Coordinates of C-alpha atoms and ligand atoms in Angstrom, one line a residue:
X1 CA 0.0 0.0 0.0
X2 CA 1.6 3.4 -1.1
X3 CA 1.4 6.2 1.1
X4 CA 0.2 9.4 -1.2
X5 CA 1.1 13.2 0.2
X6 CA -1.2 15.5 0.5
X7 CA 0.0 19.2 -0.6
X8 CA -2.5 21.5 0.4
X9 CA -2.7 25.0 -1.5
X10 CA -5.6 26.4 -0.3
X11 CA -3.9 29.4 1.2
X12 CA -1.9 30.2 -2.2
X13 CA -3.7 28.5 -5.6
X14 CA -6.8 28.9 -3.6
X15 CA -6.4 32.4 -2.0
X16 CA -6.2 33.1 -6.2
X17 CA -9.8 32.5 -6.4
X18 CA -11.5 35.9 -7.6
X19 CA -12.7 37.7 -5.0
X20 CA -10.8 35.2 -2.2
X21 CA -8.8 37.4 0.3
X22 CA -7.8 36.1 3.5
X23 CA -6.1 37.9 6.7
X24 CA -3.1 36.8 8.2
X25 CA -5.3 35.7 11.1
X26 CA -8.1 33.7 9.2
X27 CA -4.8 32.0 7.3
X28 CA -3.5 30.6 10.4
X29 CA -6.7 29.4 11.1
X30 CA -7.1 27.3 8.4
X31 CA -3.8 26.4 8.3
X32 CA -4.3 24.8 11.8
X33 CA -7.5 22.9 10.5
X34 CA -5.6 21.6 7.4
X35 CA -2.7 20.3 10.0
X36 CA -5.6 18.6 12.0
X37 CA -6.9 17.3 9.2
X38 CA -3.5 15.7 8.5
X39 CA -2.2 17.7 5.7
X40 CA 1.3 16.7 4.7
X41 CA 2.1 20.0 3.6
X42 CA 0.5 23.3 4.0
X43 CA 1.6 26.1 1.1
X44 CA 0.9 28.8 3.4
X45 CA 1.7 32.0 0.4
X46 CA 4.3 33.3 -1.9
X47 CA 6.5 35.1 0.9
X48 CA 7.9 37.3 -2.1
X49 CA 4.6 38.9 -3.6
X50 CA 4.1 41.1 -0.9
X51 CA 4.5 41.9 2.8
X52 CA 1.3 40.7 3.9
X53 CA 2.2 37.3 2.0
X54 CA 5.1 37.4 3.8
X55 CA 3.9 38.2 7.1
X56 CA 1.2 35.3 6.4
X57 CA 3.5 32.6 5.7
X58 CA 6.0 33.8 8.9
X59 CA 2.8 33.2 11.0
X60 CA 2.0 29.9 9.5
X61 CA 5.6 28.8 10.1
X62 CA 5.3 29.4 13.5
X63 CA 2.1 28.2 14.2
X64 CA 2.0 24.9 12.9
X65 CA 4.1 22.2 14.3
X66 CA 2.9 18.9 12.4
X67 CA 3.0 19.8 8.8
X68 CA 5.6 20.5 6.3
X69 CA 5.2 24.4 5.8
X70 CA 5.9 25.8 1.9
X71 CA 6.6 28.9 0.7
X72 CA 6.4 29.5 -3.2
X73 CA 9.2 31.0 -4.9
X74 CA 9.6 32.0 -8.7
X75 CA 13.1 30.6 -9.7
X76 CA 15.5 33.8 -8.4
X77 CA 17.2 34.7 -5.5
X78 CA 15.0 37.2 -4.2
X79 CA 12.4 35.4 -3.7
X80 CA 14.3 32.0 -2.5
X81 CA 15.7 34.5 0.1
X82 CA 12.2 36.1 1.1
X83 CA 10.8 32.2 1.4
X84 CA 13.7 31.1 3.7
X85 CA 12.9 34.5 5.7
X86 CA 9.8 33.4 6.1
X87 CA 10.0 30.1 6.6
X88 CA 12.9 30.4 8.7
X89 CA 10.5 29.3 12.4
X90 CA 9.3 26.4 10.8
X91 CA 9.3 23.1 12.3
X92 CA 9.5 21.6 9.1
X93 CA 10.4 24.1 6.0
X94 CA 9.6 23.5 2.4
X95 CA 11.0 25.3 -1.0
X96 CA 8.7 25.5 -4.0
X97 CA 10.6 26.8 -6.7
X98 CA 8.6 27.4 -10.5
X99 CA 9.7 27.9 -14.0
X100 CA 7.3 27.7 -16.8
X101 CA 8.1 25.2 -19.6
X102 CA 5.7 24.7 -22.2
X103 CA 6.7 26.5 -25.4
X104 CA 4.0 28.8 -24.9
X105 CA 5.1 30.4 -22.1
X106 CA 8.6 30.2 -23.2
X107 CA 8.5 32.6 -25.7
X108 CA 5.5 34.6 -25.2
X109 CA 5.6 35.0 -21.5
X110 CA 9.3 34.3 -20.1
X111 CA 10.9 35.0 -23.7
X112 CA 13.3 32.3 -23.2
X113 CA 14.6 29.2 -24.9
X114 CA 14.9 26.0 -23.4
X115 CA 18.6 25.8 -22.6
X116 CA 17.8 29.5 -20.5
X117 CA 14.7 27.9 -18.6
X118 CA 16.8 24.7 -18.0
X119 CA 19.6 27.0 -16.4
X120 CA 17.6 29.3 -14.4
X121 CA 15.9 26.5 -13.1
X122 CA 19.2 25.0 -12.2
X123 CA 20.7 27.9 -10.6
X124 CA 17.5 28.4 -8.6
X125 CA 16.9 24.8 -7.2
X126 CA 21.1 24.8 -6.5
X127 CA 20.9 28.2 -4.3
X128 CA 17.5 26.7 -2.6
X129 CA 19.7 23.5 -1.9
X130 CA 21.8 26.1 0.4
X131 CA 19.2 26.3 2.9
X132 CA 16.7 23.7 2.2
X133 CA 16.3 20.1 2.5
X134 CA 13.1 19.9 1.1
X135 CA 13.0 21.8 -2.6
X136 CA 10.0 20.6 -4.4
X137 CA 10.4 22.0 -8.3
X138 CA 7.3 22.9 -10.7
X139 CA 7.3 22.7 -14.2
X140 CA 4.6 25.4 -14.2
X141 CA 2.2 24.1 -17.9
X142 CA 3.7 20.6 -17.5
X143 CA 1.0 19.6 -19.2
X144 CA 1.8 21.6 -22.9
X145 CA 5.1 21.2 -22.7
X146 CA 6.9 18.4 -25.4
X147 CA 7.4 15.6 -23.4
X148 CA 11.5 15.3 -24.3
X149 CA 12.0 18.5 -22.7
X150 CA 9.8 17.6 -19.4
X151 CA 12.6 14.3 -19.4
X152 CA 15.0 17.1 -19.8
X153 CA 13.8 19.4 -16.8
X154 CA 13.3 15.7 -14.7
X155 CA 17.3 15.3 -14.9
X156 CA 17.7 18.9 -14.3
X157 CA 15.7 19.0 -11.2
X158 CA 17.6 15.4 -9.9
X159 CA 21.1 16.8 -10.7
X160 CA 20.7 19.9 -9.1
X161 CA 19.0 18.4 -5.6
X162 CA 15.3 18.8 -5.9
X163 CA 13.3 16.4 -3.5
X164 CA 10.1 16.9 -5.2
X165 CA 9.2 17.4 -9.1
X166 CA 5.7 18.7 -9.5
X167 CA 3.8 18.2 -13.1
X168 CA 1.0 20.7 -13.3
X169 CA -1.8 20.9 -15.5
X170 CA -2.0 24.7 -14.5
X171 CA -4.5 25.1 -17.5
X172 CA -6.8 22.1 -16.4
X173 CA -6.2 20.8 -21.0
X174 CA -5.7 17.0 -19.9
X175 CA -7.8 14.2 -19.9
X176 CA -6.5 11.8 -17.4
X177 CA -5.0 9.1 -20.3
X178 CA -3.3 12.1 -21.2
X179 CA -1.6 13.1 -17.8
X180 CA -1.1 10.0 -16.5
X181 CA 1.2 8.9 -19.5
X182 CA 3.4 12.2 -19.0
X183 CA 4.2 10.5 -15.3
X184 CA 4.7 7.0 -16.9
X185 CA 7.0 8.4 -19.6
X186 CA 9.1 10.8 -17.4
X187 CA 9.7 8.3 -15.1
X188 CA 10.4 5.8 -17.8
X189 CA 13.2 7.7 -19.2
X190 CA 14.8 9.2 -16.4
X191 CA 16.2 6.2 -14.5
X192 CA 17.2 8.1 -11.3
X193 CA 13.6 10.3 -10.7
X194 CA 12.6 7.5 -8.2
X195 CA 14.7 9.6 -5.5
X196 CA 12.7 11.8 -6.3
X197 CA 8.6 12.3 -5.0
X198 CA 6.7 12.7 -8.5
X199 CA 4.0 15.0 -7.4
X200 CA 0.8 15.6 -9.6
X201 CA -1.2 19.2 -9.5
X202 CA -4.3 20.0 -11.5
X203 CA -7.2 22.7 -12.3
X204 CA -10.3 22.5 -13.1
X205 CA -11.0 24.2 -16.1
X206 CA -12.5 21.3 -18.3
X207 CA -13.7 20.0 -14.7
X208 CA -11.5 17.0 -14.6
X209 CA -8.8 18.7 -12.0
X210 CA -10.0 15.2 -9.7
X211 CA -10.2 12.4 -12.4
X212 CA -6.7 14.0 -13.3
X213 CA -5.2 14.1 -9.8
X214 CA -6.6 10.2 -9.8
X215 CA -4.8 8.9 -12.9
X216 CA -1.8 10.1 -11.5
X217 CA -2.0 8.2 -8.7
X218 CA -2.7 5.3 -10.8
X219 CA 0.5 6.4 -12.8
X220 CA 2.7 5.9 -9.8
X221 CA 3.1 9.7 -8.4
X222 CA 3.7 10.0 -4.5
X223 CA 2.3 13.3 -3.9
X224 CA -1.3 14.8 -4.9
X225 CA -1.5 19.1 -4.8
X226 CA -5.2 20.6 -4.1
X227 CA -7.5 22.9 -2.4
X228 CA -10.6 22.3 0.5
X229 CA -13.8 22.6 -1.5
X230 CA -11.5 23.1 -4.9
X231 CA -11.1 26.5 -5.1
X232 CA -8.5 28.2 -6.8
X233 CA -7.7 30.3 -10.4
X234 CA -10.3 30.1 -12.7
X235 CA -12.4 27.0 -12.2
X236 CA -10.3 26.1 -9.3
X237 CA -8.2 23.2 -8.4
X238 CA -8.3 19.8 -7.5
X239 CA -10.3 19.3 -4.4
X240 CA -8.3 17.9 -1.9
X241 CA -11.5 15.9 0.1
X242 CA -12.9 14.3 -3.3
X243 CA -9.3 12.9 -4.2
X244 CA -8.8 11.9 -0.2
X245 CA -12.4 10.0 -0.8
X246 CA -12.1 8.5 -3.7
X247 CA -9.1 6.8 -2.9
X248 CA -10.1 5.8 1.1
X249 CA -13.8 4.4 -0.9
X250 CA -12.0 2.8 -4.2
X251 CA -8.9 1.1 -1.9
X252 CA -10.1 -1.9 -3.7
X253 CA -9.0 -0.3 -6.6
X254 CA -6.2 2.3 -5.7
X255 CA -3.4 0.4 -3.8
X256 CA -2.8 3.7 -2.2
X257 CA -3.8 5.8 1.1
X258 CA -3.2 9.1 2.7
X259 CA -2.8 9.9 6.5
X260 CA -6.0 12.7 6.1
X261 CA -7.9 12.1 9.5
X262 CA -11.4 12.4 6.8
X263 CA -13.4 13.0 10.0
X264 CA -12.1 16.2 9.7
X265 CA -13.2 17.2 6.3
X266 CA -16.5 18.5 6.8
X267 CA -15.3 20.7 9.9
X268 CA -12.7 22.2 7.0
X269 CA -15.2 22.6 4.7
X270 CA -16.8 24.5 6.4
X271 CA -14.2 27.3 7.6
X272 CA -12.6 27.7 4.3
X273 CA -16.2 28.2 2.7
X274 CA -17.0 30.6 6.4
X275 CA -13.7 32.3 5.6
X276 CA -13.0 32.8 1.8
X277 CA -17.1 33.6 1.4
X278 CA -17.2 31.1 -1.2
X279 CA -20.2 28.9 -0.7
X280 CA -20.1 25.3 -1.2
X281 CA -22.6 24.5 -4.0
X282 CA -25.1 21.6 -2.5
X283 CA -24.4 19.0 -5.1
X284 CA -20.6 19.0 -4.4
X285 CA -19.3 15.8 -4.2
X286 CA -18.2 14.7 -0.2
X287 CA -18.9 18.2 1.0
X288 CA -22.3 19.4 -0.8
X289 CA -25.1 19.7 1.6
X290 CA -27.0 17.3 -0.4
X291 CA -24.1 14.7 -0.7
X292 CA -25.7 12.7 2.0
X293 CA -29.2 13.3 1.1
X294 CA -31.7 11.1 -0.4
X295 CA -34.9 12.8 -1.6
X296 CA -37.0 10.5 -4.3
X297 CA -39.3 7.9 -2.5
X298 CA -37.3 4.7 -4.1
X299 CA -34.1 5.8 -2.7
X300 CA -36.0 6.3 0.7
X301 CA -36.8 2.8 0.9
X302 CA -34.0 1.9 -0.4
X303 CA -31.9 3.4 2.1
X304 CA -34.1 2.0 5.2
X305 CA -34.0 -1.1 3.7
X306 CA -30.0 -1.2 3.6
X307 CA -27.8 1.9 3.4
X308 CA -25.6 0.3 0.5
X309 CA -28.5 0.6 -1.7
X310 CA -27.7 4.3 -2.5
X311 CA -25.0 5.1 -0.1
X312 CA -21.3 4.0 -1.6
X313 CA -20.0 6.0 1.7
X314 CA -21.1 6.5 5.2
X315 CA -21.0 10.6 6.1
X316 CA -19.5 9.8 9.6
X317 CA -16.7 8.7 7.4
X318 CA -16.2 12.8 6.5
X319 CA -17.1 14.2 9.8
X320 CA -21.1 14.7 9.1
X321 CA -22.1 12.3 11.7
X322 CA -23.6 15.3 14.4
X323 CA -26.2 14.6 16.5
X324 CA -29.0 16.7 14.9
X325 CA -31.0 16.5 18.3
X326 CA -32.3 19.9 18.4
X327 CA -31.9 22.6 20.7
X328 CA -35.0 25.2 21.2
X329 CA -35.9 28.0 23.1
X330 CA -36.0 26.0 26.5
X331 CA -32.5 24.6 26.1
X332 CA -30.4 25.7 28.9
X333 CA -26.8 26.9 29.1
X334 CA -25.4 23.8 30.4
X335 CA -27.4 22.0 27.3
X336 CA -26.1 24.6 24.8
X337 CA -22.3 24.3 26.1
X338 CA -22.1 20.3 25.9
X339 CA -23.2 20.9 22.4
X340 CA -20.6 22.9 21.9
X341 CA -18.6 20.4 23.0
X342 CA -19.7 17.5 21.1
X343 CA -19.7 19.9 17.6
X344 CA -15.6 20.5 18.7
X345 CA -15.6 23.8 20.0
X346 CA -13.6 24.4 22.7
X347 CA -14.7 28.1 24.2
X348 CA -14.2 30.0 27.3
X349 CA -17.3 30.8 29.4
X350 CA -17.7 34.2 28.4
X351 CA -17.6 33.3 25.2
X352 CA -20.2 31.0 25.9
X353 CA -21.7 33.5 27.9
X354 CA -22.1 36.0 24.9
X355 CA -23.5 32.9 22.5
X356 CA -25.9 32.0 24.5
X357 CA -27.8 35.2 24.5
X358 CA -27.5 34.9 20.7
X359 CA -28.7 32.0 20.6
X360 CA -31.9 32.6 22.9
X361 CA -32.9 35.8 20.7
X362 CA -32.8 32.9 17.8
X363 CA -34.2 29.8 19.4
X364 CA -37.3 33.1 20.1
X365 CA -37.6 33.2 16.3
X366 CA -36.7 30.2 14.9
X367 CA -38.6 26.6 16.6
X368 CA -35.7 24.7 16.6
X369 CA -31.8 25.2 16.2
X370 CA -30.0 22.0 15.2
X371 CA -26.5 21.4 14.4
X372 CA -26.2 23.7 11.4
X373 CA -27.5 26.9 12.6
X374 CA -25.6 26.0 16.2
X375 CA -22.4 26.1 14.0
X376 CA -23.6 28.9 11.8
X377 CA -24.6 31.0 15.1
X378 CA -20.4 30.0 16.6
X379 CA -19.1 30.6 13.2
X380 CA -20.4 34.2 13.0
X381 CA -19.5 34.7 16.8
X382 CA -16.2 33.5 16.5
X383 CA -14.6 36.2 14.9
X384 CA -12.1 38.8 16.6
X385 CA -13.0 41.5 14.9
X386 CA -13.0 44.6 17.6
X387 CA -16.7 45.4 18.0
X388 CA -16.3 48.9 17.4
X389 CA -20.0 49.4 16.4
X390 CA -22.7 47.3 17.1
X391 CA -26.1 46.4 15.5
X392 CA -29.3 47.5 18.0
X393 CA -31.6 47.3 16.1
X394 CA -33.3 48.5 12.5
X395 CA -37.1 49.5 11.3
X396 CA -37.5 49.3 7.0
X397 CA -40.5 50.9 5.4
X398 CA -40.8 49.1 2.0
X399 CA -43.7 48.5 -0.2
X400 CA -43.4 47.5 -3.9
X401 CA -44.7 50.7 -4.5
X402 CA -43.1 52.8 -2.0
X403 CA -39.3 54.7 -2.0
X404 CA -37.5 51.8 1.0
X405 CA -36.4 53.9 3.9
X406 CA -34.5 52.3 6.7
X407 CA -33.8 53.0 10.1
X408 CA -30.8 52.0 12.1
X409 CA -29.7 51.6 15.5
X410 CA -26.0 51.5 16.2
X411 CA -23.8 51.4 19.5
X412 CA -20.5 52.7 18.8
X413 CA -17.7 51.1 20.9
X414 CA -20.2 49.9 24.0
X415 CA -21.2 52.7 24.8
X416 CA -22.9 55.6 22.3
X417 CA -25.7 54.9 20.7
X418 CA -26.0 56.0 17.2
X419 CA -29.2 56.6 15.1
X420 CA -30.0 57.6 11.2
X421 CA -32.4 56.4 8.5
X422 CA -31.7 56.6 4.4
X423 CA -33.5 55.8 1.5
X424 CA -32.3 53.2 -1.3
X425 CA -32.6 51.2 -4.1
X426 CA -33.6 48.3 -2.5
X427 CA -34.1 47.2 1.3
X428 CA -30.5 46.2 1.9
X429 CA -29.4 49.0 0.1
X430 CA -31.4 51.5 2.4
X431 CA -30.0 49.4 5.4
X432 CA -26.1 49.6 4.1
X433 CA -27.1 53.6 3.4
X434 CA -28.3 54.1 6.6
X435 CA -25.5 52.7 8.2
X436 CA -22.7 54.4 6.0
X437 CA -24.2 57.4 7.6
X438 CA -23.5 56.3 11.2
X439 CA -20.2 55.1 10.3
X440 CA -19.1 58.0 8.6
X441 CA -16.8 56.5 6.0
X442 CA -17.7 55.4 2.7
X443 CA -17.2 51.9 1.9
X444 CA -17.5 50.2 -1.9
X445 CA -19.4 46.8 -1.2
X446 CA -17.5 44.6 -3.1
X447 CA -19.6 41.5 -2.8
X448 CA -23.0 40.6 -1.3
X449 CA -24.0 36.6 -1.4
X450 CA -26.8 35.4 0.7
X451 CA -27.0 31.5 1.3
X452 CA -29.5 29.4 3.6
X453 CA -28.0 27.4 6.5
X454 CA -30.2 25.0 6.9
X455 CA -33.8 23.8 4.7
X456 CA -37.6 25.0 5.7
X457 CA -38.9 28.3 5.7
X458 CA -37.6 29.4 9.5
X459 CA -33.9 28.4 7.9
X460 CA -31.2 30.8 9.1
X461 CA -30.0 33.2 6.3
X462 CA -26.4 33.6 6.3
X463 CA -25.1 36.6 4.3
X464 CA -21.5 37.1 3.1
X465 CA -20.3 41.3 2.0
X466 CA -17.0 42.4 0.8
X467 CA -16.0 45.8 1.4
X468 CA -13.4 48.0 0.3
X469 CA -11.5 51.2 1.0
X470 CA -8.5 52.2 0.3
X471 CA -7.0 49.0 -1.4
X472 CA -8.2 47.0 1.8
X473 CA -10.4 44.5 1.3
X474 CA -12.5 43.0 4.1
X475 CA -14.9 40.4 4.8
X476 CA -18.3 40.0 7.1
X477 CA -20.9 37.5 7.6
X478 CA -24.0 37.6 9.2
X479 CA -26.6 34.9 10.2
X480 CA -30.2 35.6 11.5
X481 CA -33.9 33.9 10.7
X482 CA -34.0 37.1 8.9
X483 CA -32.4 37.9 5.7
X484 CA -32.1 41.6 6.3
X485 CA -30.7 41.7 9.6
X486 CA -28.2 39.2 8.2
X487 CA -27.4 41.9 5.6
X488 CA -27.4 44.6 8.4
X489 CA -25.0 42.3 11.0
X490 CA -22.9 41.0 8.0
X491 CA -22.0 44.6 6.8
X492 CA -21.3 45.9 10.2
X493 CA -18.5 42.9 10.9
X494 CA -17.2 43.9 7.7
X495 CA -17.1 47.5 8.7
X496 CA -15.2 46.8 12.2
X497 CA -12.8 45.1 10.4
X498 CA -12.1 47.8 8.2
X499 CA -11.5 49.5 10.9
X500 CA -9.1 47.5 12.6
X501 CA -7.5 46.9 9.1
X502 CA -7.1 50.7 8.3
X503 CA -6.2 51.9 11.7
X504 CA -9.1 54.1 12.1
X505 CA -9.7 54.2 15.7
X506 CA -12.9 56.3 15.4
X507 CA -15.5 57.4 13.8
X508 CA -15.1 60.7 12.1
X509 CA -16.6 63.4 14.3
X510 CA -18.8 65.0 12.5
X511 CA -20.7 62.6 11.5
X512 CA -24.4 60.6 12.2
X513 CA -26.1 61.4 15.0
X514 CA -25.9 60.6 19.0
X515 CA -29.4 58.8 20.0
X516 CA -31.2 61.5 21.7
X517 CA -29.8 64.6 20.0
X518 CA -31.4 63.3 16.7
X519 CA -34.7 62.8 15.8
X520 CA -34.3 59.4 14.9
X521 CA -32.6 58.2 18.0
X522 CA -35.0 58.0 20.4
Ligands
KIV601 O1 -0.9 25.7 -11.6 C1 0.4 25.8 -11.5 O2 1.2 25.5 -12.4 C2 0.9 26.3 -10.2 C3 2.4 26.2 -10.0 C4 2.9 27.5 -9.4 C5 2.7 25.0 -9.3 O3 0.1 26.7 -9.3
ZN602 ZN1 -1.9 25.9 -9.7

């Protein structure tokens, strides 16, 4: 049975996702998740892009202890010193050097020839070898480049010390014949690559980044490169809990397994889609909500009858195996903190404390809470982000005829309490008017996405905004039984973090109005 790596790139190739931008903070949080999910190797950035990359992957460094910690590096000094910079706390440090091959970036992107790429690349992984033990080298469009010259870059990467050579598909072309024969053949001719880890990294633009990532286990390779939930450039990347699956459910067919702990995949799901603000669509394979659910009559009986009718997999076997006994408005504290427990939150009583009040107001609204909207309802909690201002409470005048006015409610830092109203285009728009004006600053919403947590018409809404100002861009969510004070609690998260994230310690001065003084504050 062959042991297969698992290289996790969510927090570089995934962090390229349009729209995806993650703090240093919410990075190390994930990262932690990947290393208890067993990652082998956590990419934690590209130390050399820029100083938040940098400061990203130095905090990853430090805080995981488990995991192999990478760094990506174009094939120059510069950034081969940044990495080891970065990467210089790490329990267990790792180089990823690239050079583009394939003759189209060759000349129309690099402008080089193949004897220039074949030295850089050389110079690159030899100064790496300086500092590093572990240099894993990409071929970046592996999969267009003429197969001689990948033999070529194979011995080039062996001479000069690499401990890993990486294949990618970066453009997701292959079919899986295709890229498993470019391992076969590689290995074929270059004699001495088995001291090497052949390591196999695909996208998703033809949507075979997984049946890829598959045939290259088949084809021998020791080391499969992916995100949680896929995400990534373009149509993202090989999803790291589909290939984990397939090959723990198709054993009988791959003589192959990885050390993922696959209890932990829904749990990771879950914060990567929490923290990148990219939903997980419900079909998804492993971690869709509707993976495990069976909805036609036949498949009912079926099911009831014997689970291996419809069911190839068990959902305990990814980490959906919760309780699902409900919770309700006469739950207690002591019932609402050994859920807690049993979901895998450890929290400190105030914390518990605060959540619970939450969680009344809701359990008021909403008949029962069950595992989903207790998670949702942590999730939102969770965050650090400084409550400088606080949702009260809003009023909205809206008709289908009518202009939609809303009012807002805002305590500033504890203790002010702000009020003002505006007119908009639409409900949330008069909302996120209305509380521009308390806040004083004007934001650009970047992104607005509304998703339910759970099914039935009392379902908690759970709305994701992306706002930025002045080249900072920050994220919020929100969750309530109500859509629009989802919106409103989404937007002002977003907002405090902007204002943690620029440095503004207050609110300008001359702006909104204190409750009292203004005629919509009382
Ligand atoms: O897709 C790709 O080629 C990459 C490399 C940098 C490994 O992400
Ligand atoms: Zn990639």
């Amino acid at each position: 049975m062959r042991t297969i790596k698992i290289f996790d790139t969510t927090l570089r190739d995934g962090e390229q996702s349009p729209g995806v931008n993650l703090s240093q903070k919410e990075k190390v949080e994930i990262a932690l998740q990947l290393e208890r999910l067993g990652v082998d190797l956590i990419e934690a950035g590209f130390a050399a892009a820029s100083p938040g990359d940098f400061a990203s992957v130095q905090a990853v460094a430090k805080a995981v202890k488990n995991s192999s910690v990478v760094s990506l590096a174009r094939s120059v000094k510069k950034d081969i010193d940044a990495a080891r910079e970065a990467l210089k706390d790490a329990e267990h440090p790792c180089l990823h050097i690239f050079l583009a091959t394939s003759p189209i970036h060759r000349e129309y992107k690099l402008c080089m020839t193949k004897e220039q790429v074949l030295e850089q690349a050389a110079e690159a992984i030899a100064y790496g070898k300086k500092f590093f033990s572990e240099i894993e080298f990409s071929a970046e469009d592996a999969g267009r480049t003429e197969l001689d010259f990948l033999v070529e870059v194979a011995q080039m990467a062996v001479k000069n010390g690499a401990t890993v050579l990486n294949l990618p598909d970066t453009v997701g072309y292959l079919t899986p014949a295709e890229y498993a024969h470019i391992f076969k053949y590689v290995a074929e001719q270059v004699p001495d690559l088995g001291k090497l880890r052949l390591s196999a990294h695909c996208h998703d633009d033809l949507g075979m980044a997984v049946a890829n990532s598959l045939a290259a286990v088949e084809a021998g390779v020791g080391q499969i490169e992916g995100t949680i939930n896929g995400i990534g450039e373009r149509a993202g990347n090989a999803a790291i809990e589909e290939v984990a699956v397939a090959i723990e459910t198709r054993k009988d067919f791959y003589p192959a397994a990885t050390r993922l702990n696959l209890r932990e995949i829904a749990r990771t799901s879950r914060l990567v889609s929490k923290l990148t603000g990219m939903f997980v669509p419900g079909n998804k394979a492993v971690v869709g909500a509707n993976a495990f659910a069976h909805e036609s009559g036949i498949h009912q009986d079926g099911m009831l009858k014997n689970e291996a009718t419809y069911e190839i997999m068990r959902p305990e076997l990814v980490g959906h195996d919760r309780t699902n006994l409900v919770l309700g408005k006469h739950s207690g504290r002591h019932a609402f903190r050994e859920r807690l427990k049993d979901l895998g939150y450890t929290l400190a009583d105030e914390q518990v404390n605060q959540l619970f009040v939450r969680f009344k107001k809701l359990a008021d609204r909403k008949k029962t809470m069950d595992d989903d909207d207790v998670i949702a309802l942590v999730e939102e909690r969770l965050d650090d982000s400084a409550e400088i201002f606080s949702l009260e409470y809003f009023h909205l005048s809206y008709g289908t005829q009518s202009v939609p006015t809303a009012t807002v409610r805002v305590t500033y830092k504890g203790e002010q309490v702000i009020g003002e109203a505006a007119c908009g285009n639409g409900s949330v728009d008069a909302i996120y008017k209305a509380i521009d004006r308390v806040v004083g600053v004007d934001v650009e919403l970047v992104d607005y996405k509304i998703a339910s947590v759970t099914h039935g018409k009392d379902a908690l809404g759970e709305v994701f905004v992306q706002l930025r100002k002045d080249g900072v861009t920050v994220q919020g969510r929100g969750v309530s039984t109500d859509v629009l004070e989802a919106s409103a609690r989404a937007y002002i998260e977003a907002v405090n973090r902007l204002f943690v994230r620029l440095g503004h310690d207050s609110r300008p001065a001359a702006v909104g109005a204190v409750a009292g003084a203004s005629a919509l504050g009382s």
